[in-house]
Short mmCIF file of C-alpha atoms in Angstrom, two decimals:
data_model
loop_
_atom_site.label_atom_id
_atom_site.label_comp_id
_atom_site.label_asym_id
_atom_site.label_seq_id
_atom_site.Cartn_x
_atom_site.Cartn_y
_atom_site.Cartn_z
CA MET A 187 85.98 151.40 178.86
CA ILE A 188 86.13 155.43 179.07
CA GLU A 189 89.22 157.34 178.94
CA VAL A 190 89.91 160.70 179.84
CA THR A 191 93.07 162.65 178.93
CA PRO A 192 95.40 164.40 181.96
CA LYS A 193 94.50 167.39 180.55
CA ALA A 194 90.52 166.92 181.01
CA VAL A 195 91.54 165.64 184.14
CA GLU A 196 92.88 168.86 185.19
CA LYS A 197 90.25 171.34 183.76
CA ILE A 198 87.57 169.03 185.87
CA ARG A 199 89.65 169.37 188.76
CA GLN A 200 90.07 172.85 188.34
CA SER A 201 85.93 173.11 187.91
CA PHE A 202 85.26 171.36 190.84
CA ALA A 203 87.76 173.71 192.82
CA LYS A 204 86.60 176.82 191.41
CA GLN A 205 82.52 175.92 192.12
CA GLY A 206 83.16 174.21 195.41
CA VAL A 207 82.12 171.02 193.95
CA GLU A 208 82.36 167.67 195.90
CA GLY A 209 81.97 164.11 193.88
CA GLY A 210 82.17 163.27 190.57
CA LEU A 211 81.60 164.61 187.12
CA ARG A 212 78.20 162.64 185.58
CA LEU A 213 78.57 161.64 181.96
CA GLY A 214 75.62 160.54 179.92
CA VAL A 215 73.40 160.82 176.79
CA LEU A 216 70.15 161.62 176.72
CA GLY A 217 67.76 161.14 174.03
CA GLY A 218 65.20 162.98 172.08
CA GLY A 219 65.13 166.34 170.09
CA CYS A 220 65.78 166.01 165.64
CA SER A 221 69.45 165.35 166.03
CA GLY A 222 69.11 162.16 168.38
CA LEU A 223 71.07 161.77 171.55
CA SER A 224 73.26 164.74 172.90
CA TYR A 225 75.81 164.52 175.80
CA GLN A 226 75.26 164.79 179.55
CA PHE A 227 77.88 166.39 181.36
CA LYS A 228 77.26 167.68 185.20
CA PHE A 229 78.75 167.25 188.48
CA ASP A 230 77.28 165.00 190.40
CA SER A 231 77.81 164.56 194.51
CA LYS A 232 77.83 160.82 194.34
CA PRO A 233 77.59 158.11 192.41
CA ARG A 234 74.16 155.84 191.69
CA PRO A 235 73.99 152.15 192.81
CA THR A 236 74.18 151.14 189.02
CA ASP A 237 76.86 153.54 187.86
CA LYS A 238 80.42 152.25 186.93
CA VAL A 239 82.57 154.56 188.42
CA TYR A 240 85.86 155.37 186.88
CA ASP A 241 89.01 157.16 188.94
CA PHE A 242 91.12 159.33 187.02
CA ASP A 243 94.14 160.46 189.16
CA GLY A 244 91.68 161.02 192.26
CA VAL A 245 89.13 162.46 189.72
CA GLN A 246 85.47 160.09 189.52
CA VAL A 247 83.60 159.87 186.59
CA TYR A 248 80.09 158.16 187.01
CA VAL A 249 78.13 156.60 184.08
CA ASP A 250 75.03 154.90 184.17
CA PRO A 251 74.16 151.61 182.71
CA LYS A 252 72.14 152.92 179.79
CA SER A 253 74.59 155.39 178.53
CA MET A 254 77.62 153.10 179.23
CA VAL A 255 76.20 151.39 175.58
CA PHE A 256 76.96 154.39 173.54
CA LEU A 257 79.97 155.68 175.73
CA ASP A 258 81.87 152.52 175.35
CA GLY A 259 85.30 153.35 173.96
CA MET A 260 84.90 157.15 174.20
CA ILE A 261 87.71 159.56 175.22
CA LEU A 262 87.24 162.67 177.32
CA ASP A 263 89.85 165.18 176.28
CA TYR A 264 89.97 169.23 176.88
CA LYS A 265 91.31 171.12 173.83
CA GLU A 266 93.11 174.51 172.85
CA SER A 267 93.21 176.96 170.49
CA LEU A 268 93.21 180.70 169.49
CA MET A 269 89.82 180.33 168.42
CA GLN A 270 88.03 178.47 171.10
CA SER A 271 88.82 176.18 174.25
CA GLY A 272 86.53 173.47 176.13
CA PHE A 273 86.01 169.59 176.33
CA ALA A 274 86.30 167.49 173.47
CA PHE A 275 84.14 164.47 172.97
CA GLU A 276 85.81 161.78 170.91
CA ASN A 277 83.24 158.68 170.63
CA PRO A 278 83.71 155.74 168.32
CA ASN A 279 79.73 155.27 168.86
CA ALA A 280 79.08 158.56 166.88
CA LYS A 281 77.34 158.28 163.80
CA LYS A 282 77.38 162.20 163.00
#
């Protein structure tokens, strides 16, 4: 299961409206490089047939089966501070 906080849902919704995008948000992991896996975070017009589709207050999130292994239990949040603001991935499966 993946969780998206209400603040993150609102920011995603605002981004969709600003970009004129319809569809959902694709979350995934990409392999390679010296740091191992990295997060994929992009707009997608529709889910793939094998995707797990989550709905958070009308915002859809798509996750492919291979990424689900690494993202299960993750919380996507949006944080704001004086120094920075942006999406934060809180993943209990991450080693570093």
